[in-house]
Short mmCIF file of C-alpha atoms (C1' of nucleotides) and ligand atoms in Angstrom, two decimals:
data_model
loop_
_atom_site.label_atom_id
_atom_site.label_comp_id
_atom_site.label_asym_id
_atom_site.label_seq_id
_atom_site.Cartn_x
_atom_site.Cartn_y
_atom_site.Cartn_z
CA MET A 1 -20.41 -30.47 43.72
CA THR A 2 -17.91 -29.08 46.22
CA SER A 3 -18.03 -25.36 46.56
CA ASP A 4 -14.78 -25.24 48.50
CA PRO A 5 -12.57 -28.32 48.22
CA GLN A 6 -10.09 -27.56 50.96
CA SER A 7 -12.28 -26.03 53.63
CA PRO A 8 -10.73 -25.79 57.10
CA PRO A 9 -11.18 -28.88 59.27
CA SER A 10 -13.51 -28.35 62.20
CA ASP A 11 -14.83 -24.85 62.31
CA HIS A 12 -18.45 -25.82 62.14
CA THR A 13 -19.67 -23.18 64.53
CA SER A 14 -22.95 -21.53 65.24
CA PRO A 15 -23.93 -18.71 62.87
CA VAL A 16 -23.27 -21.02 59.97
CA GLY A 17 -23.47 -18.46 57.19
CA PHE A 18 -20.27 -16.55 57.54
CA ARG A 19 -17.91 -19.12 58.92
CA ALA A 20 -15.84 -21.57 56.99
CA HIS A 21 -17.05 -25.09 57.51
CA ASP A 22 -17.07 -28.51 55.97
CA HIS A 23 -19.83 -27.83 53.55
CA ASP A 24 -20.21 -31.29 52.06
CA SER A 25 -20.78 -32.91 55.36
CA CYS A 26 -22.96 -30.01 56.44
CA VAL A 27 -25.22 -30.64 53.46
CA GLU A 28 -25.33 -34.37 53.98
CA THR A 29 -26.04 -34.04 57.66
CA ALA A 30 -28.85 -31.60 57.11
CA LEU A 31 -30.40 -33.71 54.38
CA ALA A 32 -30.29 -36.79 56.57
CA ALA A 33 -31.77 -34.87 59.46
CA ALA A 34 -34.59 -33.65 57.26
CA GLU A 35 -35.35 -37.16 56.07
CA ALA A 36 -35.41 -38.37 59.64
CA GLN A 37 -37.73 -35.55 60.63
CA CYS A 38 -40.08 -36.42 57.80
CA LYS A 39 -40.27 -40.04 58.80
CA GLU A 40 -40.92 -39.04 62.36
CA ARG A 41 -43.64 -36.58 61.48
CA GLY A 42 -45.25 -38.56 58.69
CA LEU A 43 -44.19 -36.17 55.95
CA ARG A 44 -43.10 -37.16 52.49
CA MET A 45 -39.65 -36.13 51.40
CA THR A 46 -40.16 -36.68 47.70
CA PRO A 47 -37.49 -36.37 44.99
CA VAL A 48 -38.37 -32.79 43.98
CA ARG A 49 -38.50 -31.65 47.57
CA ARG A 50 -35.23 -33.32 48.41
CA LYS A 51 -33.60 -31.85 45.34
CA VAL A 52 -34.75 -28.35 46.24
CA LEU A 53 -33.59 -28.69 49.80
CA GLU A 54 -30.26 -30.02 48.60
CA MET A 55 -29.83 -27.06 46.29
CA LEU A 56 -30.59 -24.62 49.07
CA LEU A 57 -28.18 -26.35 51.39
CA GLN A 58 -25.47 -26.40 48.75
CA GLU A 59 -25.83 -22.74 47.93
CA HIS A 60 -26.04 -21.62 51.47
CA ARG A 61 -27.49 -18.36 50.31
CA ALA A 62 -30.89 -17.07 49.27
CA MET A 63 -32.17 -18.40 45.96
CA GLY A 64 -35.14 -17.14 43.99
CA ALA A 65 -37.90 -19.54 43.03
CA TYR A 66 -37.06 -19.22 39.36
CA ALA A 67 -33.39 -19.93 39.87
CA ILE A 68 -34.48 -23.06 41.68
CA LEU A 69 -36.86 -23.87 38.88
CA ASP A 70 -34.07 -23.62 36.31
CA ARG A 71 -32.03 -26.13 38.21
CA LEU A 72 -34.99 -28.44 38.59
CA ARG A 73 -35.49 -28.35 34.86
CA GLU A 74 -31.84 -29.21 34.31
CA ALA A 75 -32.23 -32.09 36.71
CA GLY A 76 -35.14 -33.45 34.73
CA PHE A 77 -38.02 -32.38 36.94
CA GLY A 78 -41.04 -30.40 35.84
CA SER A 79 -40.22 -26.94 34.60
CA GLN A 80 -43.27 -24.90 35.47
CA PRO A 81 -43.42 -22.45 38.38
CA PRO A 82 -45.80 -24.46 40.55
CA VAL A 83 -43.27 -27.27 40.73
CA ALA A 84 -40.77 -25.04 42.47
CA TYR A 85 -43.31 -23.13 44.52
CA ARG A 86 -44.93 -26.26 45.82
CA ALA A 87 -41.69 -27.80 46.91
CA LEU A 88 -40.76 -24.54 48.58
CA GLU A 89 -44.13 -24.31 50.25
CA PHE A 90 -43.59 -27.74 51.74
CA LEU A 91 -40.08 -26.96 52.92
CA VAL A 92 -41.08 -23.62 54.41
CA LYS A 93 -44.22 -24.91 56.07
CA ASN A 94 -42.24 -27.64 57.76
CA GLU A 95 -39.35 -25.34 58.61
CA PHE A 96 -36.71 -27.03 56.51
CA ALA A 97 -36.33 -23.72 54.75
CA HIS A 98 -37.31 -20.11 55.21
CA LYS A 99 -38.43 -17.35 52.94
CA ILE A 100 -36.42 -14.16 52.98
CA GLU A 101 -39.13 -11.60 52.38
CA ARG A 102 -36.78 -8.82 51.53
CA LEU A 103 -35.35 -10.77 48.63
CA ASN A 104 -38.33 -12.82 47.57
CA ALA A 105 -35.98 -15.72 47.95
CA PHE A 106 -35.48 -18.86 49.97
CA VAL A 107 -32.81 -20.31 52.16
CA ALA A 108 -32.29 -23.63 53.91
CA CYS A 109 -32.88 -23.61 57.64
CA SER A 110 -29.80 -23.75 59.80
CA HIS A 111 -31.58 -25.08 62.85
CA PRO A 112 -33.80 -27.83 61.55
CA GLY A 113 -35.92 -29.59 64.07
CA ALA A 114 -35.72 -26.93 66.74
CA ALA A 115 -38.98 -25.01 66.79
CA HIS A 116 -37.80 -21.49 66.23
CA SER A 117 -38.42 -17.98 65.10
CA PRO A 118 -35.47 -17.14 62.91
CA ALA A 119 -33.61 -13.89 62.38
CA PHE A 120 -31.47 -13.41 59.31
CA MET A 121 -28.36 -11.52 58.49
CA ILE A 122 -28.17 -10.92 54.77
CA CYS A 123 -25.05 -9.63 53.05
CA ARG A 124 -26.03 -7.05 50.49
CA LYS A 125 -22.88 -7.67 48.54
CA CYS A 126 -22.55 -11.45 48.25
CA ASP A 127 -26.08 -12.50 49.31
CA ALA A 128 -24.78 -14.86 51.96
CA VAL A 129 -27.37 -15.52 54.64
CA ALA A 130 -26.80 -16.47 58.25
CA GLU A 131 -29.60 -17.54 60.51
CA ALA A 132 -29.76 -16.77 64.19
CA MET A 133 -32.41 -17.60 66.73
CA ALA A 134 -34.55 -14.59 67.51
CA ALA A 135 -36.18 -13.96 70.83
CA THR A 136 -39.05 -11.90 69.53
CA ALA A 137 -41.14 -12.38 72.61
CA LYS A 138 -38.51 -10.61 74.62
CA GLY A 139 -36.84 -7.42 73.52
CA GLY A 140 -38.42 -4.13 72.63
CA LEU A 141 -40.93 -5.49 70.18
CA GLY A 142 -42.36 -8.00 72.59
CA ALA A 143 -42.82 -5.27 75.14
CA ALA A 144 -44.42 -2.93 72.63
CA ALA A 145 -46.73 -5.70 71.50
CA ARG A 146 -47.86 -6.49 75.03
CA ALA A 147 -48.42 -2.80 75.69
CA ALA A 148 -50.52 -2.47 72.55
CA GLY A 149 -52.46 -5.67 73.19
CA PHE A 150 -51.13 -7.24 70.04
CA GLU A 151 -50.74 -11.01 69.89
CA ILE A 152 -47.57 -11.91 68.01
CA GLU A 153 -47.93 -15.19 66.16
CA ARG A 154 -44.98 -15.03 63.87
CA ALA A 155 -42.19 -12.59 63.18
CA VAL A 156 -39.86 -11.74 60.35
CA VAL A 157 -36.49 -10.34 61.30
CA GLU A 158 -34.12 -9.58 58.48
CA ALA A 159 -30.98 -7.54 58.94
CA GLU A 160 -29.17 -6.30 55.88
CA GLY A 161 -25.52 -5.34 55.88
CA LEU A 162 -22.05 -6.61 55.16
CA CYS A 163 -20.75 -10.04 56.04
CA PRO A 164 -17.27 -10.36 57.56
CA ASP A 165 -15.67 -11.29 54.23
CA CYS A 166 -17.17 -8.37 52.37
CA THR A 167 -16.32 -5.99 55.19
CA GLU A 168 -12.71 -7.04 54.94
CA LYS A 169 -12.60 -6.70 51.17
CA ALA A 170 -14.11 -3.25 51.47
CA GLN A 171 -11.03 -1.87 53.23
CA MET B 1 -60.27 15.87 50.57
CA THR B 2 -62.04 13.95 53.32
CA SER B 3 -62.67 10.41 52.30
CA ASP B 4 -65.66 10.19 54.59
CA PRO B 5 -67.73 13.38 54.60
CA GLN B 6 -69.86 12.70 57.64
CA SER B 7 -67.43 10.80 59.74
CA PRO B 8 -68.74 10.28 63.26
CA PRO B 9 -67.28 12.75 65.73
CA SER B 10 -64.89 10.55 67.59
CA ASP B 11 -65.41 7.04 66.32
CA HIS B 12 -62.86 7.26 63.61
CA THR B 13 -61.18 4.30 65.18
CA SER B 14 -58.64 3.43 62.62
CA PRO B 15 -55.78 2.00 64.57
CA VAL B 16 -52.72 4.09 65.11
CA GLY B 17 -50.98 1.60 67.22
CA PHE B 18 -54.47 0.07 67.39
CA ARG B 19 -55.82 2.94 69.43
CA ALA B 20 -58.75 5.16 68.56
CA HIS B 21 -57.72 8.69 67.80
CA ASP B 22 -58.74 11.83 65.96
CA HIS B 23 -57.79 10.64 62.55
CA ASP B 24 -58.52 13.77 60.55
CA SER B 25 -56.22 15.90 62.61
CA CYS B 26 -53.66 13.10 62.70
CA VAL B 27 -53.57 13.12 58.90
CA GLU B 28 -53.35 16.87 58.66
CA THR B 29 -50.62 17.10 61.23
CA ALA B 30 -48.54 14.44 59.55
CA LEU B 31 -48.97 16.03 56.12
CA ALA B 32 -47.93 19.41 57.43
CA ALA B 33 -44.96 17.89 59.17
CA ALA B 34 -43.91 16.18 55.96
CA GLU B 35 -44.15 19.42 54.02
CA ALA B 36 -42.06 21.18 56.60
CA GLN B 37 -39.47 18.41 56.49
CA CYS B 38 -39.27 18.70 52.74
CA LYS B 39 -38.71 22.42 52.83
CA GLU B 40 -36.05 21.96 55.44
CA ARG B 41 -34.25 19.25 53.52
CA GLY B 42 -34.67 20.68 50.06
CA LEU B 43 -37.02 17.95 48.87
CA ARG B 44 -39.98 18.45 46.61
CA MET B 45 -43.34 17.42 47.93
CA THR B 46 -45.13 17.35 44.60
CA PRO B 47 -48.87 16.77 44.08
CA VAL B 48 -48.56 13.03 43.34
CA ARG B 49 -46.30 12.46 46.29
CA ARG B 50 -48.53 14.42 48.61
CA LYS B 51 -51.58 12.58 47.36
CA VAL B 52 -49.96 9.20 47.97
CA LEU B 53 -48.81 10.18 51.42
CA GLU B 54 -52.27 11.48 52.20
CA MET B 55 -53.82 8.21 51.10
CA LEU B 56 -51.48 6.21 53.24
CA LEU B 57 -52.15 8.42 56.22
CA GLN B 58 -55.90 8.22 55.68
CA GLU B 59 -55.91 4.46 55.41
CA HIS B 60 -53.56 3.89 58.22
CA ARG B 61 -52.96 0.38 57.04
CA ALA B 62 -50.76 -1.26 54.46
CA MET B 63 -51.75 -0.51 50.86
CA GLY B 64 -50.45 -2.24 47.76
CA ALA B 65 -48.90 -0.18 44.98
CA TYR B 66 -51.72 -1.03 42.64
CA ALA B 67 -54.42 -0.01 45.08
CA ILE B 68 -52.62 3.28 45.37
CA LEU B 69 -52.39 3.50 41.62
CA ASP B 70 -56.13 3.02 41.26
CA ARG B 71 -56.76 5.92 43.54
CA LEU B 72 -54.27 8.07 41.74
CA ARG B 73 -56.05 7.37 38.49
CA GLU B 74 -59.36 8.35 40.06
CA ALA B 75 -57.76 11.54 41.27
CA GLY B 76 -56.64 12.39 37.77
CA PHE B 77 -52.99 11.50 38.00
CA GLY B 78 -51.08 9.19 35.71
CA SER B 79 -52.33 5.65 35.76
CA GLN B 80 -49.28 3.57 34.99
CA PRO B 81 -47.33 1.61 37.61
CA PRO B 82 -44.23 3.80 37.59
CA VAL B 83 -46.29 6.75 38.77
CA ALA B 84 -47.16 4.98 41.97
CA TYR B 85 -43.82 3.29 42.41
CA ARG B 86 -41.90 6.51 41.99
CA ALA B 87 -43.95 8.37 44.52
CA LEU B 88 -43.56 5.48 46.92
CA GLU B 89 -39.84 5.33 46.31
CA PHE B 90 -39.57 8.97 47.25
CA LEU B 91 -41.67 8.57 50.38
CA VAL B 92 -39.82 5.48 51.51
CA LYS B 93 -36.37 6.85 50.78
CA ASN B 94 -37.11 9.90 52.85
CA GLU B 95 -38.84 7.92 55.57
CA PHE B 96 -42.29 9.39 55.19
CA ALA B 97 -43.47 5.87 54.54
CA HIS B 98 -42.24 2.31 54.92
CA LYS B 99 -42.53 -0.81 52.89
CA ILE B 100 -43.99 -3.87 54.57
CA GLU B 101 -42.04 -6.63 52.90
CA ARG B 102 -44.30 -9.38 54.04
CA LEU B 103 -47.28 -7.82 52.31
CA ASN B 104 -45.63 -6.12 49.37
CA ALA B 105 -47.37 -3.06 50.62
CA PHE B 106 -46.73 0.37 52.03
CA VAL B 107 -47.68 2.30 55.11
CA ALA B 108 -47.21 5.86 56.28
CA CYS B 109 -44.56 6.39 58.90
CA SER B 110 -45.79 6.99 62.42
CA HIS B 111 -42.62 8.70 63.57
CA PRO B 112 -41.76 11.11 60.82
CA GLY B 113 -38.65 13.12 61.30
CA ALA B 114 -37.11 10.91 63.95
CA ALA B 115 -34.36 8.84 62.37
CA HIS B 116 -35.43 5.33 63.20
CA SER B 117 -35.41 1.68 62.46
CA PRO B 118 -39.04 0.64 62.57
CA ALA B 119 -40.69 -2.56 63.72
CA PHE B 120 -44.20 -3.40 62.62
CA MET B 121 -47.11 -5.26 64.08
CA ILE B 122 -49.42 -6.41 61.32
CA CYS B 123 -52.86 -7.80 61.99
CA ARG B 124 -53.45 -10.78 59.74
CA LYS B 125 -57.18 -10.30 59.96
CA CYS B 126 -57.79 -6.61 59.36
CA ASP B 127 -54.40 -5.59 57.97
CA ALA B 128 -53.99 -2.79 60.48
CA VAL B 129 -50.37 -1.85 61.00
CA ALA B 130 -48.75 -0.34 64.06
CA GLU B 131 -45.23 0.93 64.04
CA ALA B 132 -42.88 0.68 66.98
CA MET B 133 -39.31 1.78 67.32
CA ALA B 134 -36.97 -1.19 67.11
CA ALA B 135 -33.73 -1.46 68.94
CA THR B 136 -32.05 -3.82 66.54
CA ALA B 137 -28.57 -2.95 67.71
CA LYS B 138 -29.44 -4.30 71.12
CA GLY B 139 -31.25 -7.55 71.66
CA GLY B 140 -30.29 -11.00 70.55
CA LEU B 141 -29.77 -10.13 66.92
CA GLY B 142 -27.31 -7.35 67.66
CA ALA B 143 -25.32 -9.70 69.82
CA ALA B 144 -25.37 -12.46 67.22
CA ALA B 145 -24.30 -9.98 64.56
CA ARG B 146 -21.36 -8.75 66.59
CA ALA B 147 -20.35 -12.33 67.33
CA ALA B 148 -20.47 -13.21 63.65
CA GLY B 149 -18.70 -10.04 62.55
CA PHE B 150 -21.70 -8.90 60.58
CA GLU B 151 -22.28 -5.15 60.12
CA ILE B 152 -25.99 -4.41 60.35
CA GLU B 153 -26.94 -1.46 58.18
CA ARG B 154 -30.68 -1.79 58.11
CA ALA B 155 -33.22 -4.18 59.53
CA VAL B 156 -36.72 -5.33 58.75
CA VAL B 157 -38.82 -6.39 61.71
CA GLU B 158 -42.36 -7.46 60.98
CA ALA B 159 -44.52 -9.25 63.49
CA GLU B 160 -47.72 -10.85 62.32
CA GLY B 161 -50.61 -11.63 64.59
CA LEU B 162 -53.92 -10.33 65.88
CA CYS B 163 -54.63 -6.76 66.84
CA PRO B 164 -56.59 -6.06 70.03
CA ASP B 165 -59.86 -5.54 68.15
CA CYS B 166 -59.59 -8.77 66.23
CA THR B 167 -58.50 -10.66 69.32
CA GLU B 168 -61.67 -9.51 71.07
CA LYS B 169 -63.93 -10.39 68.18
CA ALA B 170 -62.34 -13.83 68.05
CA GLN B 171 -63.75 -14.78 71.45
"C1'" DA C 1 -35.80 36.39 27.80
"C1'" DC C 2 -32.83 32.49 26.70
"C1'" DT C 3 -30.13 28.66 27.71
"C1'" DT C 4 -28.95 24.92 30.38
"C1'" DG C 5 -29.20 21.44 33.68
"C1'" DT C 6 -31.83 18.85 36.98
"C1'" DC C 7 -35.48 16.61 38.47
"C1'" DA C 8 -40.43 14.98 37.89
"C1'" DT C 9 -44.08 13.00 35.20
"C1'" DG C 10 -46.23 10.17 31.70
"C1'" DT C 11 -46.42 6.21 28.65
"C1'" DT C 12 -45.13 1.78 26.53
"C1'" DA C 13 -43.31 -2.44 27.11
"C1'" DT C 14 -41.31 -6.06 29.67
"C1'" DT C 15 -39.66 -8.64 33.56
"C1'" DT C 16 -40.11 -10.96 37.82
"C1'" DT C 17 -42.74 -13.24 41.25
"C1'" DA C 18 -46.68 -15.96 42.44
"C1'" DT C 19 -51.41 -18.51 41.97
"C1'" DA C 20 -55.52 -20.75 40.19
"C1'" DT C 21 -57.09 -24.69 37.88
"C1'" DC C 22 -57.49 -29.08 36.00
"C1'" DA C 23 -55.66 -33.52 34.58
"C1'" DT C 24 -52.78 -37.21 35.78
"C1'" DG C 25 -49.98 -40.00 38.66
"C1'" DT C 26 -48.39 -42.26 42.98
"C1'" DA C 27 -48.42 -43.82 47.58
"C1'" DT C 28 -51.20 -45.89 51.53
"C1'" DG C 29 -54.68 -48.25 54.12
"C1'" DT C 30 -58.61 -51.40 53.83
"C1'" DA D 1 -58.11 -54.32 43.97
"C1'" DC D 2 -60.20 -50.28 45.58
"C1'" DA D 3 -60.82 -45.95 47.64
"C1'" DT D 4 -58.53 -42.08 49.43
"C1'" DA D 5 -55.38 -38.71 50.08
"C1'" DC D 6 -51.53 -36.52 48.54
"C1'" DA D 7 -48.02 -35.16 44.68
"C1'" DT D 8 -46.83 -33.84 40.22
"C1'" DG D 9 -47.31 -31.82 35.60
"C1'" DA D 10 -48.89 -28.42 32.41
"C1'" DT D 11 -51.69 -24.39 30.92
"C1'" DA D 12 -53.05 -20.09 31.93
"C1'" DT D 13 -53.24 -15.89 34.44
"C1'" DA D 14 -52.53 -12.70 38.08
"C1'" DA D 15 -49.80 -9.54 40.84
"C1'" DA D 16 -45.74 -6.88 41.71
"C1'" DA D 17 -41.92 -4.34 39.92
"C1'" DT D 18 -38.76 -2.20 36.60
"C1'" DA D 19 -36.52 -0.61 32.07
"C1'" DA D 20 -36.47 2.71 28.66
"C1'" DC D 21 -37.69 6.74 26.44
"C1'" DA D 22 -40.29 11.11 25.66
"C1'" DT D 23 -42.14 15.15 27.59
"C1'" DG D 24 -42.74 18.69 30.93
"C1'" DA D 25 -41.74 21.85 34.96
"C1'" DC D 26 -38.59 24.66 37.17
"C1'" DA D 27 -34.78 27.03 38.87
"C1'" DA D 28 -29.83 29.09 38.10
"C1'" DG D 29 -26.92 31.45 35.50
"C1'" DT D 30 -26.18 34.43 31.47
ZN1 LIG E 1 -34.43 -22.02 60.69
ZN1 LIG E 2 -20.75 -10.71 51.76
ZN1 LIG E 3 -41.41 5.18 60.68
ZN1 LIG E 4 -57.14 -6.73 63.34
#
DNA sequence: ACTTGTCATGTTATTTTATATCATGTATGT
DNA sequence: ACATACATGATATAAAATAACATGACAAGT
């Protein structure tokens, strides 16, 4: 399923979300990378899990658990909530995907493998999501945390706004 | 209404930024400030809204909508979800309170009045919440956003970890 | 005082998101 | 083949949030 048949040739640059890129190969690459990771770390990339990851990669935007579930049903997998939630739990725990708290939705990771604390830019118009690496330990929050004696273990950074496309269209 | 009639003189160590402080006066001050703000801005601080804000200030930690609703019922207000959600919507919209997305819960604002983009430190053990001012426009995310052509309008920053108290106890 | 418009509250019902639990199935190591 | 751990499937329920509609309070203008 090609979302954009004639995507520009080699513009596969960093903040993946908002830049044109060869999506098919991007999906395949990421899937292969995930499989490799699983082998390496002794994890099981089962059919449901792979299917969910594939969907998230294809969409390249945040998807709700029940939207995912619908597609799983169509694809012949189990059709009850736990099926989707369990696959998502696996993908999130192992950092193949992330949860966007603000949307109660999920998105494929753009930096698989690399241990990271992600920051997201979420377009409020088209729901596109781009993932950047966040340096939580630095910056104002890190300083505030140290001052307060708070031990940061994990951080959620979600910026909402307009993606380049939607900004243009809004002229 | 004091939730704790014989509260010890100065051991009311609910964490504002995880620091002991005179909570009663902190609540009263904040409530008064909110009322003043409302007058100034032509908003209506009605009984339900005041009660909810008071609860959030008293608790000084994240509270779920349904916990709030329970207390509203006890206090003789309406007992159906919209009652709580509407009061919360008002408080959040006008920045007297914030929603903690990660917890589906709400917390009173620690910097009322000041226009701000908050960042939270949430203790995973005791649920205490401290609010810091975030400089989203600066920092790595701001840079990434500018590079990607993304217009940040609003940002959620939520750090999870251990507060000083819980860190100590964990020795 | 009466009318009108706006905003707030209350209630019912429903939707959306997420888990708990138990039974069954599948891979893996011995 | 057996024991074990892990995955899936299905039923049921919980938790969080909203839609829709009726009623009530209140102020502004007449
Ligand atoms: Zn990632
Ligand atoms: Zn957009
Ligand atoms: Zn605040
Ligand atoms: Zn704590």
